[in-house]
Structures are given as structure tokens and as C-alpha cells.
Amino acid sequence: MGLFNIFSREKKERLDQGLEKTKSNIFTRISKAVAGKSTVDDEVLDSLEEILVTSDVGVATTLRIIERIQKRATKDKYLGTSELNKLLKEEIVALLQENNLQDFTEFSVPGDKKPYVILVVGVNGVGKTTTIGKLAYQFKKSGKSVLIGAADTFRAAAVEQITIWADRVGFPIINQGMGADPASVAFDTVKSAIARDMEVVIIDTAGRLHNKINLMNELSKIRKVIQKLIPDAPHEVLLILDASTGQNAFEQAKQFTAATEVNALALTKLDGTAKGGVVIGISDQFKIPVKYIGVGEGLEDLQVFNRVEFVDSLFN
Amino acid sequence: MFEGLSDKLDRAFKVLKGHGHITEINVADTLKDVRKALLDADVSFKIAKQFTDQVKEKALGQNVLTAVSPGQLMVKIVHDELAGLMGGEKADLLIKGDPAIILIAGLQGSGKTTFSAKLANYLKAKKGKKPLLVACDVYRPAAIEQLKVLGQQIDVEVYSEDSANDPVKIAKRSISHAKENGHNIVIVDTAGRLSIDEQMMDEISNIKSALNPQETLFVVDSMTGQDAVNTAKAFNDRLDFEGVVLTKLDGDTRGGAALSIKSVVNKPIKFVGLGEKMEAIDIFYPERMADRILGMGDIVSLVEKAQEQFDEEEAQKLQKRIARNQFDFNDFLAQIKQIKKMGNVKDLLGMIPGMGKAVRNLDIDDNAFKGIEAIIHSMTPEERVNPAVMNGNRRKRIAAGSGTTIQDVNRLIKQFDDTRKMMKMVTANKGKNMANVMRNMKNMN
């Protein structure tokens, strides 16, 4: 279990708690599916299909996993409950691993990028501002100076919301009020961070549905404006996904990536009953790493995502 | 909004076309595709299975009786089953009691606050009510402020207590406030909560028992996946809500959640949210939604929307002006305003049968009219009424005034002239006004 030494016991417990529902669901259902059976037959595979689909893994990914299990089952012939669990876990880890995603182990940013600019994007109501509050808290805790750009100048009281987080955590924000040009806010924020020698910049943006082309263009513009100051910024474009979102998350990943070159994902609301299976599918199709997961509304309720830990929590 | 699903069904049914009748063999593959399409659309696993089983039964039973193409027959069967699944007749909001109380509940980020304000605006504008919005989300930073800002936008009073932190008490006191101030509807916005958060679920139950609302509405994001049925069931077990609100339907989600929730909790979907504008709210029509899923568009919705925004009296006046060739730039401007009031142009086009696919990838700028408006605004009253006076100098001035080029101005004047000619022709031939045309379209359905 050397892999888990880097995580504090407390943190692991918190993730386990958040995933309790997921865990018991998948685990008990697989056990039920294979109860009294000594081989993987069609009925078992059908149950597996149901389990994966109802976890929002998606039909395509589910079929892929099942195909792989079928192949291994015919090769190994004899499979019991424990073997099947092990096999399933291996296959899911493999899907996540195939993308050669590097694991993130802590809330850190590369030291050679200063300021390290993070642009946070996503559809309405996924938890962008809350995630930023928690993320800023983590950076601050690890001794980094953080500046936030309040570039959601559209939704009613969005600026007030981030301001309250700023007071709570104790980070400065750049704010031009409601209705201001978000690109201008982003520009000011990065410029100010350079002048003030800050280490991390996080830009909050308004929630937008990915099929609204004009709003997506606005994101591209924000990106371009930031690049006028720092050519290789934003270093991180973080797409926030709601764990309860279904297959539409794929379209979100696709469209936001097209507009802003998303290179990191955060999965929020994993403390609910949603299974978060969407991560497996998206990781499989787009080669974007999941970097953070949100497991609650408190300051501490943001964690660095680790795929082995994640899959482990599902099955152990 | 359901293009994804209808595309897939389209493809599924193409396989069936060319066969003489429906048999167990040719229906099997199609149903597999239908089921896959439903799952991709986030329809609950169980419901999708149930649904395809039903369709299969119906399809096989009917094959010998009819001579229509199997594809058409399948469309009909799938449509009927889909409509049935989503819940028959439309369900109106029950507004009784003085004040009538509506409680809003749901998960975090589902769109409760935006919907609360939209509903207040809707009841004020359409039903002539005097609503009071109540801010009971004492947890999320700036949630109260958000409702206040929206209340200001729609000119509806918002009841909030800055120092109190017990939503049950705030809710109770808001009712007395409503009574004292003559509000006949109270809409209570609450904090987002997870269905497994016992403490928060107790809280919302307590708010409900304290208020005894006529309507408790469960707000759910239309992009929700398989979890939609679990969450809806959990909220229903605790709140026994009257109806469901499906938000963010202006996205490209296939909205399978809509299909599942109704059948799992047996509660109607009463409203849908279609955007961030305060007017972007509509009643849910199960029948039409089924049509929409099958790519038949939503022509009835479109016509009603157009009629609603279209002042008949204005139309009559306009009609006369066109007939006398008096249609001028003021009328043109008024027309643009009408169209803009109807909402997003792309959404409107999407409702026309057969257009769903065509407009999906089209970039229609909501600001497309901005330039035109600017040009007209830069004209003098005389120029607007009598476009003929616009010579080169005047056009140059208009271009400078509107921040456009003289070519833009020329193009608009040309378009205007063409439109005027065309209108004259249409009215001379048919003698019908637009409202009539729309009524006829509606009768066709």
C-alpha cells in the first residue's frame, strides 16, 4: 500500500466517506450479480453493463470494459466474485492509465511559471466559484501568494460570492464590478499579479452552456488577452464538471476544449449520490487528466485526484 | 434540445426502411439502437429497458394489420410510448390560498434561484400576481444577494433577513410580511442540498411543514445523468413535491432525465428553463416534447410563442400601413424588437420541424440586429418615415453616427426597399394579416 502513504489517513477517510454510496452500490451489486455463480456468463455481464451504465460511465466505455472482461474471462475460464472484482478494477484503472496521465500528488504549481495562471471554466451551476475558493485556500495554505480575478461579471451577485470567499480565505481579488468586460478583468488580474510578484492567478468565469457560440468565443478572447501578457498562459485551463452530469459531460469536455484548450478537470459534488463514472469515460476519450475532486462545501473539501486511490475507493 | 436523440432514432429507423413489415428479426437491431440512444440520452437504465420492451410488444402486435412503412409505424409507436412515459396531459401550477405559497427545492447548482425569479416574473407578467420572493439560502455565499439582484431586475420584492440564519423562521416571517403587504404569491427559494444530507433534508421538510405550501417544486438540471431518478426519488420521499422543473434545456443535452423522472416519482414536469434571461421559462408539454425527440420540431410552441409576443392590434395597424405602402423604418425597428422579444433566434429556428439539425452548427449572433438598430437609430425622424430623402451625404452621416460603413447603410436601405416591395405584394395577393397566418398554422396541428 505504499502508494497511499502520501495521503493522510484523514484525507483518505474523507474520500471514502464521499464515495461510500458509490462504493456500496457498485460493490454490493457486483456481489449480488455473481452470487452463486462460478463463471462469467451473459447474466453476469448484463449485470455488469447495468452497473457501469447506471454509474454514468456511458455506453461506449461500458461496452469497451465489458469486451475486455469477456476476452479475459474466456481466456481464464474460471472466475469467481473476488476475481471478477479484481478484474473490473484492473480494467478501469487501465482505462485511466492508458492515457499516461501524470498523477498529481499535492496542491502545487511549477516553480518556473510565475505567476502560474489558472483559467476556470464550466457550464452553469457546476461549482466553479466554490472550487476556486477551496483551491485558493489550499494554495494559500502551502504558502503561495494567490490573486483571483472576478471575471464572472454576468451572473447576479457572482462578484459578491467570490468576494465573500476572498474574505473567508484571505486572498486579494481584482474586481471591476458587474457587467465589466471579463477579458478586461482577466487582463488586469494577470497584469496586477505580475506587478505584485504573485505566484498563482486564478480567473473565475461566468458559467456558460457550451453550445452558445458567442459565449465560447468570449472564453477564447479571455485566453488571448492573457497571452498578451504571458505568452504561455493560461498554464492551466481547468474545466469543472458536476459529478451528477450525465453523458452531456462529454460534449462539455469537447466544446470547452475546442474553445480554450482545457488541460485539467475538476469533478465536483462527489459527496452526493452521483457515481462519478463520467470521469472514467472522459479520461478514456479525451486525454485530459482529472486533477481535483470536490467532496463538500467546506474549505477543506477539495482533494487532489488520484486514479488508483479513486478506483480503490470504489472497490475496497 | 433533444436533437441528439432524434438523430440517433433517425438512424435507427433508417435500418427499418426498405423492409415490408416489422418482424422479430428486423426489430431486434433497431430496438437495440433505440435503447442505446436512450441510454446515451441519459434515460435511466431501467426505464430505457422497460421502454424498448413496450415498443417491441406494440410493434410486433401491429405488423400484420397495417400497410404503412415499418419506419413510419415505428416512429408512431416510439412517439406514443415516449409521450405516455413523459406523462400525458400538461399540468398547471396550482395557485390557491392567500397568499399562495410555492416552495423551491433541489440540488446545488440546479438553478433554483434563477428559476425562482423567472417564476415570479412569469406570475407577475402572465397571471397579474403580486409575488414576493423569499431568500432562504443562508448558506451559500452571496445567494441572498443573487436573489435580491434578480428581484430588482424584474421589480419584485425580495424578503430576506440579514442577521437570521434559520430558514424555517425566515420562511414563516415572510408569510406574515406577504400578508401585511398584499402579496398574493410567495415563492420561497432554498439552499441547494444533497439528498443524503439528513440534516439539510430535515430542514427542508421543516420548512415545508411550517409553510404548508400549495406547490413544492423540485428543480433539476436537465443535464443530470443516471442519478436523476435517485435524487428525484429521495426528494419526493421527503417532500412529496407537486412538480418538477427542468432547467438549462437551452443546452444541447438530450435530456433523458425528463423521460425518467416523471415515471419514477409519478410527478409532472411543470416548467422548463431555457436560458439566463428572466423570460426564458416555459410550461412543459409532454406531447410536444415527444415530437421534438423524434425530430418533428415543436411547431405549436413556436406559434404560441410568436402569438404571445405579437400584439394583434399592432399587427392590424402594421397591415394597413403596408397596404398603403407606408411601412417605414420605425415599423422596421418595431419588427426587430418583436423578434428579439421572442427570444434567441437560434432557439426559434430550432423549433421549426426539420430545422433542428440545420441550425445546430449555425452561428446566429443574438446581436445580429445591433448594427441594423444602430443605423436606424442614427436616422432623423424624417429619414425614418421617408427613406427616399437619404442622399449620399445623409448616408455618410448615418454611417458615422452608427459606427458602421456607408456600404452597411446602403445594404440596409436596399434590404428595406426589397422588404417593402415584397410586403406590398404579399398583402395585395392574400389580404391576410400575420396573426391570421399564425392561427391557421396552429389549426393545422
Short mmCIF file of N, CA and C in Angstrom, two decimals, chain A residues 207-297:
data_model
loop_
_atom_site.label_atom_id
_atom_site.label_comp_id
_atom_site.label_asym_id
_atom_site.label_seq_id
_atom_site.Cartn_x
_atom_site.Cartn_y
_atom_site.Cartn_z
N GLY A 207 -20.54 30.98 -15.74
CA GLY A 207 -20.99 29.70 -16.28
C GLY A 207 -21.61 29.93 -17.64
N ARG A 208 -21.35 29.01 -18.55
CA ARG A 208 -21.91 29.15 -19.89
C ARG A 208 -22.17 27.78 -20.48
N LEU A 209 -23.27 27.65 -21.18
CA LEU A 209 -23.54 26.38 -21.85
C LEU A 209 -22.66 26.34 -23.09
N HIS A 210 -22.07 25.17 -23.31
CA HIS A 210 -21.05 25.01 -24.34
C HIS A 210 -21.57 25.13 -25.76
N ASN A 211 -22.90 25.17 -25.93
CA ASN A 211 -23.43 25.32 -27.30
C ASN A 211 -23.72 26.78 -27.65
N LYS A 212 -23.40 27.69 -26.72
CA LYS A 212 -23.58 29.11 -27.02
C LYS A 212 -22.27 29.64 -27.59
N ILE A 213 -22.25 29.72 -28.88
CA ILE A 213 -21.00 30.00 -29.57
C ILE A 213 -20.39 31.35 -29.16
N ASN A 214 -21.25 32.35 -29.01
CA ASN A 214 -20.72 33.67 -28.66
C ASN A 214 -20.04 33.68 -27.29
N LEU A 215 -20.66 32.94 -26.38
CA LEU A 215 -20.09 32.89 -25.03
C LEU A 215 -18.79 32.09 -25.04
N MET A 216 -18.73 31.08 -25.91
CA MET A 216 -17.49 30.30 -26.01
C MET A 216 -16.39 31.16 -26.64
N ASN A 217 -16.79 31.99 -27.60
CA ASN A 217 -15.81 32.90 -28.20
C ASN A 217 -15.25 33.87 -27.16
N GLU A 218 -16.12 34.26 -26.24
CA GLU A 218 -15.68 35.17 -25.18
C GLU A 218 -14.55 34.52 -24.38
N LEU A 219 -14.67 33.20 -24.14
CA LEU A 219 -13.61 32.49 -23.41
C LEU A 219 -12.30 32.50 -24.20
N SER A 220 -12.42 32.26 -25.51
CA SER A 220 -11.22 32.28 -26.35
C SER A 220 -10.55 33.65 -26.26
N LYS A 221 -11.39 34.68 -26.19
CA LYS A 221 -10.86 36.04 -26.12
C LYS A 221 -10.12 36.26 -24.79
N ILE A 222 -10.71 35.78 -23.71
CA ILE A 222 -10.06 35.90 -22.40
C ILE A 222 -8.68 35.26 -22.47
N ARG A 223 -8.63 34.09 -23.09
CA ARG A 223 -7.38 33.35 -23.23
C ARG A 223 -6.34 34.17 -24.00
N LYS A 224 -6.79 34.73 -25.10
CA LYS A 224 -5.89 35.50 -25.96
C LYS A 224 -5.35 36.74 -25.24
N VAL A 225 -6.24 37.37 -24.51
CA VAL A 225 -5.85 38.59 -23.79
C VAL A 225 -4.79 38.30 -22.73
N ILE A 226 -4.97 37.16 -22.06
CA ILE A 226 -3.98 36.76 -21.05
C ILE A 226 -2.62 36.53 -21.72
N GLN A 227 -2.67 35.96 -22.93
CA GLN A 227 -1.44 35.63 -23.64
C GLN A 227 -0.65 36.87 -24.08
N LYS A 228 -1.34 38.00 -24.12
CA LYS A 228 -0.63 39.24 -24.45
C LYS A 228 0.38 39.57 -23.36
N LEU A 229 0.07 39.16 -22.13
CA LEU A 229 0.97 39.44 -21.02
C LEU A 229 1.95 38.31 -20.78
N ILE A 230 1.43 37.09 -20.83
CA ILE A 230 2.28 35.91 -20.64
C ILE A 230 1.99 34.95 -21.79
N PRO A 231 2.90 34.84 -22.73
CA PRO A 231 2.62 34.06 -23.95
C PRO A 231 2.21 32.61 -23.70
N ASP A 232 2.74 31.96 -22.68
CA ASP A 232 2.37 30.55 -22.48
C ASP A 232 1.25 30.37 -21.45
N ALA A 233 0.60 31.46 -21.08
CA ALA A 233 -0.52 31.37 -20.14
C ALA A 233 -1.83 31.32 -20.94
N PRO A 234 -2.94 30.92 -20.38
CA PRO A 234 -3.05 30.31 -19.05
C PRO A 234 -2.38 28.94 -19.02
N HIS A 235 -1.63 28.69 -17.96
CA HIS A 235 -0.91 27.43 -17.87
C HIS A 235 -1.85 26.28 -17.62
N GLU A 236 -2.93 26.62 -16.95
CA GLU A 236 -3.91 25.57 -16.66
C GLU A 236 -5.29 26.09 -17.01
N VAL A 237 -5.99 25.37 -17.87
CA VAL A 237 -7.40 25.68 -18.10
C VAL A 237 -8.19 24.56 -17.45
N LEU A 238 -8.85 24.90 -16.35
CA LEU A 238 -9.50 23.90 -15.52
C LEU A 238 -10.99 23.87 -15.82
N LEU A 239 -11.44 22.75 -16.38
CA LEU A 239 -12.87 22.58 -16.65
C LEU A 239 -13.52 21.91 -15.45
N ILE A 240 -14.55 22.57 -14.90
CA ILE A 240 -15.24 21.99 -13.75
C ILE A 240 -16.44 21.19 -14.26
N LEU A 241 -16.51 19.94 -13.83
CA LEU A 241 -17.62 19.07 -14.19
C LEU A 241 -18.38 18.66 -12.93
N ASP A 242 -19.70 18.66 -13.03
CA ASP A 242 -20.55 18.23 -11.93
C ASP A 242 -20.66 16.71 -12.01
N ALA A 243 -20.36 16.02 -10.89
CA ALA A 243 -20.37 14.55 -10.91
C ALA A 243 -21.74 13.98 -11.27
N SER A 244 -22.80 14.77 -11.06
CA SER A 244 -24.12 14.23 -11.36
C SER A 244 -24.49 14.39 -12.83
N THR A 245 -23.65 15.07 -13.60
CA THR A 245 -23.94 15.25 -15.01
C THR A 245 -23.81 13.93 -15.75
N GLY A 246 -24.70 13.74 -16.69
CA GLY A 246 -24.67 12.51 -17.48
C GLY A 246 -23.77 12.63 -18.69
N GLN A 247 -24.21 12.03 -19.78
CA GLN A 247 -23.36 11.93 -20.97
C GLN A 247 -23.06 13.30 -21.60
N ASN A 248 -23.82 14.31 -21.23
CA ASN A 248 -23.55 15.64 -21.76
C ASN A 248 -22.17 16.16 -21.34
N ALA A 249 -21.61 15.57 -20.30
CA ALA A 249 -20.27 15.97 -19.85
C ALA A 249 -19.24 15.78 -20.97
N PHE A 250 -19.47 14.78 -21.81
CA PHE A 250 -18.55 14.54 -22.93
C PHE A 250 -18.56 15.74 -23.88
N GLU A 251 -19.77 16.19 -24.16
CA GLU A 251 -19.92 17.34 -25.06
C GLU A 251 -19.30 18.58 -24.42
N GLN A 252 -19.46 18.71 -23.12
CA GLN A 252 -18.86 19.85 -22.42
C GLN A 252 -17.34 19.80 -22.56
N ALA A 253 -16.78 18.63 -22.31
CA ALA A 253 -15.32 18.47 -22.41
C ALA A 253 -14.86 18.82 -23.83
N LYS A 254 -15.63 18.36 -24.81
CA LYS A 254 -15.26 18.57 -26.20
C LYS A 254 -15.30 20.06 -26.58
N GLN A 255 -16.41 20.71 -26.26
CA GLN A 255 -16.60 22.10 -26.67
C GLN A 255 -15.69 23.06 -25.91
N PHE A 256 -15.56 22.84 -24.62
CA PHE A 256 -14.69 23.73 -23.85
C PHE A 256 -13.24 23.55 -24.26
N THR A 257 -12.88 22.33 -24.61
CA THR A 257 -11.51 22.08 -25.07
C THR A 257 -11.27 22.79 -26.39
N ALA A 258 -12.28 22.74 -27.27
CA ALA A 258 -12.14 23.41 -28.56
C ALA A 258 -11.95 24.92 -28.38
N ALA A 259 -12.63 25.48 -27.40
CA ALA A 259 -12.58 26.94 -27.23
C ALA A 259 -11.37 27.39 -26.42
N THR A 260 -10.95 26.59 -25.45
CA THR A 260 -9.93 27.10 -24.53
C THR A 260 -8.79 26.13 -24.24
N GLU A 261 -8.74 25.01 -24.97
CA GLU A 261 -7.69 24.04 -24.72
C GLU A 261 -7.62 23.62 -23.26
N VAL A 262 -8.71 23.05 -22.80
CA VAL A 262 -8.78 22.56 -21.42
C VAL A 262 -7.66 21.54 -21.20
N ASN A 263 -6.93 21.68 -20.11
CA ASN A 263 -5.88 20.68 -19.85
C ASN A 263 -5.96 20.08 -18.45
N ALA A 264 -7.04 20.38 -17.74
CA ALA A 264 -7.25 19.75 -16.43
C ALA A 264 -8.73 19.73 -16.12
N LEU A 265 -9.16 18.71 -15.38
CA LEU A 265 -10.56 18.61 -14.99
C LEU A 265 -10.68 18.62 -13.48
N ALA A 266 -11.80 19.17 -13.00
CA ALA A 266 -12.14 19.02 -11.59
C ALA A 266 -13.55 18.47 -11.56
N LEU A 267 -13.76 17.46 -10.72
CA LEU A 267 -15.06 16.82 -10.62
C LEU A 267 -15.67 17.19 -9.28
N THR A 268 -16.80 17.89 -9.31
CA THR A 268 -17.39 18.39 -8.06
C THR A 268 -18.58 17.56 -7.61
N LYS A 269 -18.99 17.82 -6.38
CA LYS A 269 -20.20 17.23 -5.79
C LYS A 269 -20.12 15.70 -5.70
N LEU A 270 -18.93 15.18 -5.49
CA LEU A 270 -18.77 13.73 -5.37
C LEU A 270 -19.26 13.23 -4.02
N ASP A 271 -19.67 14.16 -3.15
CA ASP A 271 -20.22 13.73 -1.87
C ASP A 271 -21.69 13.38 -1.98
N GLY A 272 -22.26 13.55 -3.17
CA GLY A 272 -23.66 13.19 -3.37
C GLY A 272 -23.81 11.74 -3.77
N THR A 273 -24.97 11.41 -4.33
CA THR A 273 -25.22 10.02 -4.72
C THR A 273 -24.73 9.73 -6.14
N ALA A 274 -24.33 10.77 -6.86
CA ALA A 274 -23.84 10.55 -8.22
C ALA A 274 -22.57 9.72 -8.17
N LYS A 275 -22.40 8.85 -9.15
CA LYS A 275 -21.32 7.87 -9.08
C LYS A 275 -19.98 8.40 -9.59
N GLY A 276 -20.01 9.45 -10.37
CA GLY A 276 -18.75 9.98 -10.88
C GLY A 276 -18.14 9.12 -11.98
N GLY A 277 -18.91 8.18 -12.49
CA GLY A 277 -18.40 7.28 -13.53
C GLY A 277 -18.03 8.01 -14.80
N VAL A 278 -18.56 9.21 -14.92
CA VAL A 278 -18.29 10.05 -16.07
C VAL A 278 -16.78 10.30 -16.24
N VAL A 279 -16.06 10.31 -15.12
CA VAL A 279 -14.61 10.53 -15.16
C VAL A 279 -13.91 9.46 -15.98
N ILE A 280 -14.34 8.23 -15.76
CA ILE A 280 -13.70 7.12 -16.45
C ILE A 280 -13.86 7.28 -17.96
N GLY A 281 -15.08 7.57 -18.36
CA GLY A 281 -15.36 7.74 -19.77
C GLY A 281 -14.60 8.90 -20.39
N ILE A 282 -14.60 10.03 -19.70
CA ILE A 282 -13.95 11.22 -20.26
C ILE A 282 -12.44 11.04 -20.32
N SER A 283 -11.89 10.46 -19.27
CA SER A 283 -10.46 10.20 -19.27
C SER A 283 -10.09 9.28 -20.42
N ASP A 284 -11.02 8.36 -20.70
CA ASP A 284 -10.78 7.40 -21.77
C ASP A 284 -10.80 8.07 -23.14
N GLN A 285 -11.73 8.98 -23.33
CA GLN A 285 -11.89 9.56 -24.66
C GLN A 285 -11.03 10.79 -24.93
N PHE A 286 -10.96 11.67 -23.95
CA PHE A 286 -10.13 12.88 -24.13
C PHE A 286 -8.92 12.63 -23.25
N LYS A 287 -7.81 13.06 -23.66
CA LYS A 287 -6.68 12.74 -22.81
C LYS A 287 -6.41 13.88 -21.84
N ILE A 288 -7.44 14.17 -21.05
CA ILE A 288 -7.31 15.26 -20.08
C ILE A 288 -7.33 14.68 -18.67
N PRO A 289 -6.34 15.00 -17.87
CA PRO A 289 -6.31 14.44 -16.52
C PRO A 289 -7.33 15.07 -15.58
N VAL A 290 -7.87 14.25 -14.70
CA VAL A 290 -8.69 14.79 -13.61
C VAL A 290 -7.72 15.22 -12.53
N LYS A 291 -7.79 16.48 -12.14
CA LYS A 291 -6.80 16.98 -11.20
C LYS A 291 -7.35 17.12 -9.78
N TYR A 292 -8.60 17.58 -9.68
CA TYR A 292 -9.18 17.79 -8.36
C TYR A 292 -10.57 17.17 -8.26
N ILE A 293 -10.96 16.81 -7.05
CA ILE A 293 -12.34 16.42 -6.82
C ILE A 293 -12.90 17.19 -5.65
N GLY A 294 -14.16 17.58 -5.76
CA GLY A 294 -14.85 18.31 -4.70
C GLY A 294 -15.75 17.35 -3.95
N VAL A 295 -15.61 17.33 -2.60
CA VAL A 295 -16.40 16.38 -1.82
C VAL A 295 -17.19 17.08 -0.71
N GLY A 296 -17.50 18.35 -0.91
CA GLY A 296 -18.29 19.04 0.10
C GLY A 296 -18.19 20.55 -0.05
N GLU A 297 -18.89 21.27 0.82
CA GLU A 297 -18.92 22.72 0.69
C GLU A 297 -17.92 23.44 1.59
#
